[in-house]
Structures are given as C-alpha cells and as structure tokens.
Tab-separated table of C-alpha atoms in Angstrom:
chain	number	residue	atom	x	y	z
A	21	MET	CA	-20.916	-10.824	-6.310
A	22	THR	CA	-19.241	-7.513	-4.933
A	23	SER	CA	-20.238	-6.381	-1.587
A	24	THR	CA	-20.295	-2.602	-1.471
A	25	ALA	CA	-20.618	-2.098	2.695
A	26	ALA	CA	-17.841	-0.729	4.551
A	27	ARG	CA	-15.334	-3.194	5.970
A	28	PRO	CA	-14.561	-2.995	9.628
A	29	PRO	CA	-11.481	-3.316	11.452
A	30	GLY	CA	-10.167	-7.119	11.991
A	31	LYS	CA	-12.959	-8.320	9.848
A	32	MET	CA	-12.893	-9.864	6.609
A	33	SER	CA	-14.690	-8.517	3.730
A	34	GLY	CA	-17.411	-10.300	1.586
A	35	ARG	CA	-15.815	-10.583	-1.898
A	36	GLY	CA	-15.666	-13.283	-3.534
A	37	SER	CA	-18.426	-14.985	-1.874
A	38	GLY	CA	-21.258	-15.413	-4.583
A	39	PRO	CA	-20.527	-16.366	-8.847
A	40	VAL	CA	-18.770	-14.882	-10.843
A	41	ALA	CA	-19.431	-15.025	-14.910
A	42	TYR	CA	-16.430	-16.223	-16.849
A	43	ASP	CA	-15.917	-15.113	-20.056
A	44	PHE	CA	-14.261	-18.117	-22.577
A	45	ARG	CA	-13.078	-15.648	-24.356
A	46	ARG	CA	-10.949	-14.101	-22.663
A	47	PRO	CA	-9.792	-17.079	-20.474
A	48	ILE	CA	-7.727	-14.670	-17.704
A	49	LYS	CA	-7.577	-16.455	-14.704
A	50	LEU	CA	-4.914	-17.688	-12.034
A	51	SER	CA	-3.730	-21.243	-12.193
A	52	ARG	CA	-2.687	-23.128	-9.233
A	53	GLU	CA	0.699	-23.420	-9.735
A	54	HIS	CA	0.542	-19.327	-9.946
A	55	VAL	CA	-1.563	-19.050	-6.681
A	56	ARG	CA	0.741	-20.857	-4.982
A	57	THR	CA	3.771	-19.111	-6.094
A	58	LEU	CA	2.354	-15.655	-4.969
A	59	GLN	CA	1.680	-17.797	-1.989
A	60	ILE	CA	5.604	-18.178	-1.052
A	61	CYS	CA	6.037	-14.707	-2.048
A	62	PHE	CA	3.418	-12.863	-0.119
A	63	GLU	CA	3.922	-15.224	3.201
A	64	THR	CA	7.743	-14.748	3.436
A	65	TYR	CA	6.561	-10.979	2.511
A	66	ALA	CA	4.451	-10.967	6.085
A	67	ARG	CA	6.646	-12.889	8.094
A	68	SER	CA	9.221	-10.435	7.944
A	69	CYS	CA	6.858	-7.461	7.704
A	70	GLY	CA	5.450	-8.769	11.002
A	71	ASN	CA	9.299	-8.688	12.527
A	72	LEU	CA	9.319	-5.287	11.149
A	73	LEU	CA	6.394	-3.521	12.656
A	74	THR	CA	7.499	-5.431	15.957
A	75	THR	CA	11.102	-3.875	15.788
A	76	ARG	CA	9.966	-0.662	14.479
A	77	LEU	CA	6.528	0.351	16.654
A	78	ARG	CA	8.339	-1.417	19.892
A	79	VAL	CA	5.146	-3.600	20.359
A	80	VAL	CA	4.097	-6.832	19.364
A	81	SER	CA	2.599	-6.958	15.854
A	82	SER	CA	2.024	-9.432	13.161
A	83	VAL	CA	1.035	-9.967	9.446
A	84	THR	CA	-0.265	-13.351	8.416
A	85	LEU	CA	-1.147	-14.166	3.990
A	86	ALA	CA	-5.669	-14.593	5.144
A	87	SER	CA	-5.932	-14.944	1.005
A	88	ILE	CA	-5.665	-14.489	-2.517
A	89	GLU	CA	-8.381	-13.537	-4.776
A	90	GLN	CA	-8.120	-12.709	-8.891
A	91	LEU	CA	-10.700	-9.543	-8.975
A	92	ASN	CA	-12.211	-6.332	-10.917
A	93	TYR	CA	-10.326	-3.503	-9.765
A	94	ASP	CA	-14.051	-2.327	-9.578
A	95	GLU	CA	-14.642	-5.084	-7.423
A	96	TYR	CA	-11.766	-4.238	-5.156
A	97	VAL	CA	-12.029	-0.981	-4.585
A	98	SER	CA	-15.893	-1.509	-3.634
A	99	SER	CA	-14.386	-3.888	-1.050
A	100	LEU	CA	-11.916	-0.957	0.881
A	101	GLU	CA	-13.162	0.825	3.769
A	102	ASN	CA	-13.701	4.574	3.433
A	103	PRO	CA	-11.570	6.525	4.900
A	104	THR	CA	-8.677	4.467	4.326
A	105	VAL	CA	-4.636	4.754	3.706
A	106	LEU	CA	-4.355	3.202	-0.102
A	107	ALA	CA	-0.461	3.720	-1.384
A	108	THR	CA	0.315	3.846	-4.976
A	109	VAL	CA	3.971	2.189	-5.533
A	110	SER	CA	5.852	1.535	-8.024
A	111	ILE	CA	7.677	-1.739	-8.928
A	112	ASP	CA	9.954	-0.952	-11.441
A	113	PRO	CA	11.031	-2.446	-14.211
A	114	LEU	CA	7.582	-4.148	-14.217
A	115	PRO	CA	4.906	-1.747	-15.085
A	116	GLY	CA	1.679	-0.890	-14.010
A	117	THR	CA	0.651	0.305	-10.618
A	118	VAL	CA	0.670	-1.373	-7.482
A	119	LEU	CA	-1.876	-0.572	-4.065
A	120	MET	CA	-0.748	-0.655	-0.511
A	121	GLU	CA	-4.142	-0.297	1.669
A	122	MET	CA	-4.436	-0.323	5.317
A	123	ALA	CA	-7.233	0.398	7.593
A	124	SER	CA	-6.513	4.169	9.094
A	125	SER	CA	-7.228	3.401	12.288
A	126	ALA	CA	-4.053	0.778	11.921
A	127	ALA	CA	-2.048	3.617	10.675
A	128	MET	CA	-2.859	6.073	13.348
A	129	THR	CA	-2.374	3.478	15.925
A	130	ALA	CA	1.754	3.089	14.296
A	131	ILE	CA	2.195	6.627	14.276
A	132	ASP	CA	0.998	6.531	18.018
A	133	HIS	CA	3.535	3.842	18.721
A	134	MET	CA	6.226	5.614	16.874
A	135	LEU	CA	5.568	8.536	19.124
A	136	GLY	CA	5.599	7.053	22.382
A	137	GLY	CA	1.898	6.193	22.445
A	138	PRO	CA	0.251	3.724	24.252
A	139	GLY	CA	-1.983	3.359	21.147
A	140	GLY	CA	-5.393	1.895	21.861
A	141	ALA	CA	-8.675	3.961	20.080
A	142	GLN	CA	-7.340	6.045	17.661
A	143	PRO	CA	-9.207	9.510	15.810
A	144	GLN	CA	-11.016	9.112	12.599
A	145	ARG	CA	-8.756	12.281	10.363
A	146	PRO	CA	-6.442	13.268	8.220
A	147	LEU	CA	-2.928	13.153	8.303
A	148	THR	CA	-0.739	15.846	9.833
A	149	GLU	CA	2.520	17.942	8.528
A	150	VAL	CA	4.088	15.920	11.485
A	151	GLU	CA	2.509	12.361	11.305
A	152	MET	CA	2.682	11.870	7.463
A	153	PRO	CA	6.235	11.356	6.908
A	154	LEU	CA	6.249	9.149	9.912
A	155	LEU	CA	3.711	6.698	7.776
A	156	ARG	CA	5.681	7.309	4.117
A	157	GLY	CA	8.865	6.388	6.487
A	158	LEU	CA	7.246	3.339	7.899
A	159	LEU	CA	5.351	2.494	4.463
A	160	GLU	CA	8.759	2.487	2.621
A	161	ARG	CA	9.830	0.126	4.960
A	162	MET	CA	7.150	-2.269	4.267
A	163	LEU	CA	7.899	-1.939	0.353
A	164	GLY	CA	11.747	-2.687	1.587
A	165	GLU	CA	10.409	-6.142	3.109
A	166	LEU	CA	7.979	-6.644	-0.141
A	167	ARG	CA	11.100	-6.714	-2.167
A	168	TYR	CA	12.717	-9.493	-0.222
A	169	GLY	CA	9.195	-11.581	-0.383
A	170	PHE	CA	9.782	-11.350	-3.871
A	171	GLU	CA	13.483	-12.151	-4.980
A	172	THR	CA	13.094	-15.397	-5.769
A	173	LEU	CA	10.804	-14.793	-8.086
A	174	VAL	CA	11.386	-11.332	-9.866
A	175	ASP	CA	13.845	-8.423	-8.382
A	176	ILE	CA	11.959	-5.040	-8.223
A	177	SER	CA	12.415	-1.824	-6.783
A	178	PRO	CA	9.202	-0.390	-4.798
A	179	LYS	CA	8.794	2.972	-4.486
A	180	LEU	CA	6.059	4.904	-2.946
A	181	ARG	CA	4.404	7.545	-4.723
A	182	ASP	CA	1.304	9.349	-3.104
A	183	ILE	CA	-0.914	8.453	-0.089
A	184	GLU	CA	-4.756	8.942	-0.750
A	185	TYR	CA	-7.690	8.896	1.855
A	186	ASN	CA	-10.827	7.799	-0.031
A	187	ALA	CA	-10.161	4.611	-2.815
A	188	GLN	CA	-13.350	6.432	-4.907
A	189	PHE	CA	-11.857	8.921	-6.108
A	190	LEU	CA	-8.368	6.955	-7.198
A	191	ARG	CA	-8.170	5.838	-10.529
A	192	ALA	CA	-5.110	3.978	-10.950
A	193	HIS	CA	-6.892	1.232	-13.192
A	194	GLN	CA	-9.791	0.758	-15.030
A	195	PRO	CA	-12.844	-0.414	-13.427
A	196	SER	CA	-12.795	-3.502	-15.722
A	197	ASP	CA	-8.985	-4.519	-15.597
A	198	ALA	CA	-8.095	-7.343	-13.588
A	199	VAL	CA	-6.433	-7.406	-10.447
A	200	VAL	CA	-4.620	-10.111	-7.857
A	201	VAL	CA	-5.675	-8.941	-4.109
A	202	ALA	CA	-3.784	-10.722	-1.248
A	203	SER	CA	-5.116	-9.816	2.005
A	204	PHE	CA	-3.519	-9.830	5.508
A	205	GLU	CA	-4.820	-9.820	8.947
A	206	VAL	CA	-2.728	-7.663	10.871
A	207	LYS	CA	-2.308	-6.986	14.295
A	208	ILE	CA	-0.653	-4.018	15.996
A	209	GLY	CA	-0.919	-4.664	19.603
A	210	THR	CA	-4.070	-4.335	20.530
A	211	GLU	CA	-5.114	-2.718	17.292
A	212	GLU	CA	-6.354	-5.263	14.386
A	213	CYS	CA	-7.191	-4.819	10.849
A	214	VAL	CA	-7.155	-6.367	7.585
A	215	ALA	CA	-4.777	-4.656	4.757
A	216	SER	CA	-4.330	-5.353	1.543
A	217	ILE	CA	-1.674	-5.390	-1.416
A	218	CYS	CA	-3.417	-5.111	-5.469
A	219	LEU	CA	-1.112	-6.024	-8.021
A	220	PRO	CA	-1.890	-5.744	-11.943
A	221	PHE	CA	-2.869	-8.847	-13.488
A	222	ASN	CA	-1.501	-7.926	-16.732
A	223	THR	CA	1.960	-7.080	-14.427
A	224	ILE	CA	2.274	-10.303	-12.344
A	225	LEU	CA	1.077	-12.722	-15.092
A	226	PRO	CA	3.647	-12.367	-17.269
A	227	VAL	CA	6.216	-13.212	-14.111
A	228	LEU	CA	4.498	-15.979	-13.282
A	229	GLU	CA	4.480	-17.676	-16.754
A	230	LYS	CA	8.505	-17.480	-16.770
A	231	GLN	CA	8.879	-19.377	-13.760
A	232	GLU	CA	9.483	-23.083	-13.806
A	233	HIS	CA	6.868	-25.950	-13.419
A	234	ILE	CA	6.245	-26.840	-9.739
A	235	GLU	CA	5.588	-30.569	-9.575
A	236	LEU	CA	2.796	-32.029	-8.636
A	237	THR	CA	2.209	-34.725	-5.897
A	238	ALA	CA	0.551	-38.194	-7.312
A	239	ALA	CA	-2.753	-37.211	-5.793
A	240	GLU	CA	-2.113	-33.897	-7.682
A	241	ARG	CA	-1.527	-35.811	-11.183
A	242	MET	CA	-4.520	-37.752	-10.346
A	243	VAL	CA	-6.744	-34.714	-9.581
A	244	ARG	CA	-6.032	-32.745	-12.759
A	245	ASP	CA	-5.961	-36.092	-15.474
A	246	THR	CA	-9.702	-36.749	-14.226
A	247	SER	CA	-10.943	-33.479	-14.024
A	248	SER	CA	-9.054	-32.997	-17.187
A	249	ARG	CA	-11.231	-36.484	-18.914
A	250	ASN	CA	-14.262	-35.215	-17.430
A	251	LEU	CA	-14.418	-31.833	-19.110
A	252	THR	CA	-13.114	-33.287	-22.516
A	253	ALA	CA	-16.095	-36.149	-22.110
A	254	GLY	CA	-18.627	-33.276	-21.055
A	255	LEU	CA	-17.484	-30.978	-24.323
A	256	SER	CA	-18.123	-33.844	-26.402
A	257	ALA	CA	-21.101	-34.871	-25.695
A	258	ALA	CA	-22.295	-31.786	-25.272
A	259	PRO	CA	-25.548	-30.820	-27.845
A	260	ILE	CA	-25.478	-27.683	-30.018
A	261	ASP	CA	-27.888	-26.731	-32.905
A	262	VAL	CA	-26.706	-26.847	-36.685
A	263	ALA	CA	-28.180	-25.117	-39.115
A	264	VAL	CA	-28.136	-25.406	-42.428
A	265	ARG	CA	-28.817	-22.515	-44.724
A	266	PHE	CA	-29.076	-20.556	-47.904
A	267	GLN	CA	-27.737	-17.030	-49.165
A	268	PRO	CA	-29.582	-14.750	-47.713
A	269	ILE	CA	-31.683	-12.150	-49.831
A	270	ARG	CA	-32.911	-8.727	-49.207
A	271	MET	CA	-36.415	-7.311	-48.973
A	272	ARG	CA	-38.331	-4.313	-48.149
A	273	THR	CA	-40.150	-4.013	-44.843
A	274	ASP	CA	-43.427	-3.564	-46.632
A	275	ASP	CA	-42.868	-6.873	-48.770
A	276	ILE	CA	-42.348	-8.800	-45.349
A	277	VAL	CA	-45.428	-7.545	-43.721
A	278	ASP	CA	-47.373	-8.606	-46.648
A	279	LEU	CA	-45.891	-12.324	-47.177
A	280	ARG	CA	-48.701	-14.232	-47.090
A	281	PRO	CA	-48.822	-18.658	-46.800
A	282	GLY	CA	-48.399	-19.984	-50.161
A	283	ASP	CA	-46.023	-16.425	-51.782
A	284	VAL	CA	-43.372	-17.592	-53.388
A	285	VAL	CA	-39.901	-15.839	-52.041
A	286	PRO	CA	-37.502	-16.179	-55.163
A	287	LEU	CA	-33.793	-16.576	-53.766
A	288	SER	CA	-30.299	-15.855	-55.573
A	289	HIS	CA	-28.624	-18.971	-54.292
A	290	SER	CA	-27.348	-20.397	-57.188
A	291	THR	CA	-28.619	-23.895	-57.662
A	292	SER	CA	-25.190	-25.324	-58.213
A	293	LEU	CA	-23.836	-23.644	-54.939
A	294	PRO	CA	-23.878	-25.866	-52.023
A	295	LEU	CA	-25.825	-24.257	-48.552
A	296	GLU	CA	-23.464	-22.923	-45.784
A	297	VAL	CA	-23.953	-25.527	-42.609
A	298	THR	CA	-23.664	-23.030	-39.369
A	299	VAL	CA	-23.148	-23.157	-35.454
A	300	ASN	CA	-23.503	-19.868	-33.876
A	301	GLU	CA	-23.715	-18.393	-37.065
A	302	THR	CA	-20.082	-19.628	-37.970
A	303	VAL	CA	-19.741	-21.716	-41.043
A	304	PHE	CA	-18.075	-24.598	-40.392
A	305	ALA	CA	-18.944	-27.175	-43.821
A	306	HIS	CA	-20.639	-27.196	-47.006
A	307	ALA	CA	-23.695	-29.270	-48.274
A	308	VAL	CA	-26.072	-30.093	-50.672
A	309	PRO	CA	-29.662	-30.830	-49.842
A	310	GLY	CA	-31.218	-34.425	-50.155
A	311	ASN	CA	-33.213	-37.113	-47.986
A	312	GLN	CA	-32.242	-40.276	-45.958
A	313	GLY	CA	-34.992	-42.195	-45.358
A	314	ALA	CA	-37.984	-40.092	-44.265
A	315	ARG	CA	-35.850	-37.503	-43.403
A	316	LEU	CA	-34.585	-34.501	-44.379
A	317	ALA	CA	-30.602	-34.407	-44.599
A	318	VAL	CA	-27.974	-32.882	-46.620
A	319	LEU	CA	-24.453	-34.377	-47.729
A	320	VAL	CA	-21.496	-33.009	-46.732
A	321	VAL	CA	-19.510	-31.564	-49.797
A	322	PRO	CA	-15.851	-30.661	-49.515
A	323	ALA	CA	-14.962	-26.751	-50.061
A	324	PRO	CA	-12.571	-26.607	-53.090
A	325	LYS	CA	-9.388	-28.703	-53.135
A	326	GLU	CA	-10.772	-30.422	-50.185
A	327	ALA	CA	-11.413	-34.294	-49.501
A	328	PRO	CA	-14.221	-36.548	-50.814
A	329	SER	CA	-17.314	-36.054	-48.986
A	330	ARG	CA	-19.140	-38.043	-46.745
A	331	GLU	CA	-23.031	-38.241	-46.066
A	332	VAL	CA	-24.180	-37.709	-42.960
A	333	GLY	CA	-28.107	-37.265	-41.557
A	334	ARG	CA	-29.582	-34.291	-40.237
A	335	ARG	CA	-32.503	-34.816	-37.333
C-alpha cells in the first residue's frame, strides 16, 4: 500500500504498512545480510553527519537511522512532502542517480543557524541566491560523510548535481524501478524532520553481493533452516492442476457456434503421436491414454532418446 498524503516534519511516513505484491519471476529482494550491511554503513553515516551538523551549525544536532526499506521509485516519490529539498547525486564509479531528501523547513533552519540566527519556525519559500550556495555547501559536506560511511563497503565519490523542490517533477528513475530507501530522524536544535537517501536497487545490489558472507549465529541458522524446510514441505505438498491434451485444431467461428451435442469434430492428432501433459500451458511430459481399473489414466511415455516409460494414474 502506498501512502499519498504529505509527510509532516518529525513524523515517519506510512510507506510499507500494507501488503505488497511479490513477483516470483523477478525475485529481487534484499536479504537479511544485505540489510545488515547497509545498516552498518548508514548508521556510521548518521553518527558522523550528526557531529557535522552540530559543529557546522553551532547547535546540538543529531541524525539517527530509522529504517531501511525496498520500494518502487513511484512509492518513494508519493511518500515525500511537497515542497521538499531533493538533491540529485552521482556516486562515481557506481552508475545511477542517488537522491538525498530533507524537509524544506529543516533546510531553512540550518541556513538560519549558519547565518547566526536562532532557528525556530521558518517560512515555506524557495531559497534565495544567497541561501542556495550555503545549502549546497552543507549538502556537499554531508555527502563527504556518506563516502566515509560506505568506505568499508565500496569507495565512492558522491557529487552534488541539482536541487529540486517538487519530487513529482523529478524523474530520476522509472516509476516501477526498485530502490532502497534509508530514512533518518534529524534534529537540528528544536527542529525535527525525517530525511531520506534513495539508492537505485540495481546499483547497490552488485556491491552487496560481492561482500563476504556474514556468519550467522546458531539461533539465526536454526531459524533459516526451519524456514527452508517449511517452505520446501509446503511447495512439495501444494496441489497443482495437470491436464492432458491433444494437438489443437483450427475451426471457423460459425462452425463452433453451430456445434450441438452428438456432433463429431475430427482431430488432426495422429494415433501414433502421444498426448501432451501440461501444467499452466507448459508441457512437461508425454503420455498415451488408457485406464487404471475404473478410472481414466495415461501412461507416461519417454520422449525420443529418454528413459523407459512409467505408468501413473490420473483422476
């Protein structure tokens, strides 16, 4: 479920609160080990970024990692406040565009502190030509801390490109593209907000897969093994519909409409050709018709150059 309401400062968004469709044909999902690795990187970034804000703004500040989620880009954009400060970032040598988002109220508070002001409530307006360089300088310093946070995972060189105010107008990725979103609780003096960093999934996944496997505890191994056995047992016992079919024929529409009980439709299926055994239109075996006692059955026969046949009953 995607939350379309604006996210108020200091409040966590409602994204990820409902059921999400899972496509088994594209099983792209962060593993527990991947999330743990990213958590270490983002927590390191959060600590150093909090120290940076405190030193740079001369007011007690903190940054705390709140969550790491895997979303679609459209879900992420829909969860953002409007207006907001949204910076596009390149992370050479990795491909793709990273987004760094911060509430505009927090950005204005930070600028006010840099100019010697007391902070507090700030107006909602675009930045002036004087304020924009101050914000860019602060974001560039924060990107330096992002490089430090990820240095144990990959050596990146984050570079700030553009700053936007409306996420709906920014198409850094396709709506259905998978992204990894790290959310942070940011406090600058009395101002609180939720900031975020959005990484393209296809950019970070190859980096995570190159890392050494993290050793699991005995309890974690037991949970993983139990889950694997339960999943295997569930799939093995799951009923599926199996069909046996002749080769299809082509008929005119009016011939089909005129069909009546007792009519005979000639098939083009040769008597020497076995029938097809299918599941969801996928042929996985061949068979010849027969019976097993009073029940209809088929005798599974080998495809050319395969092993001898075996007989199975079909209800």
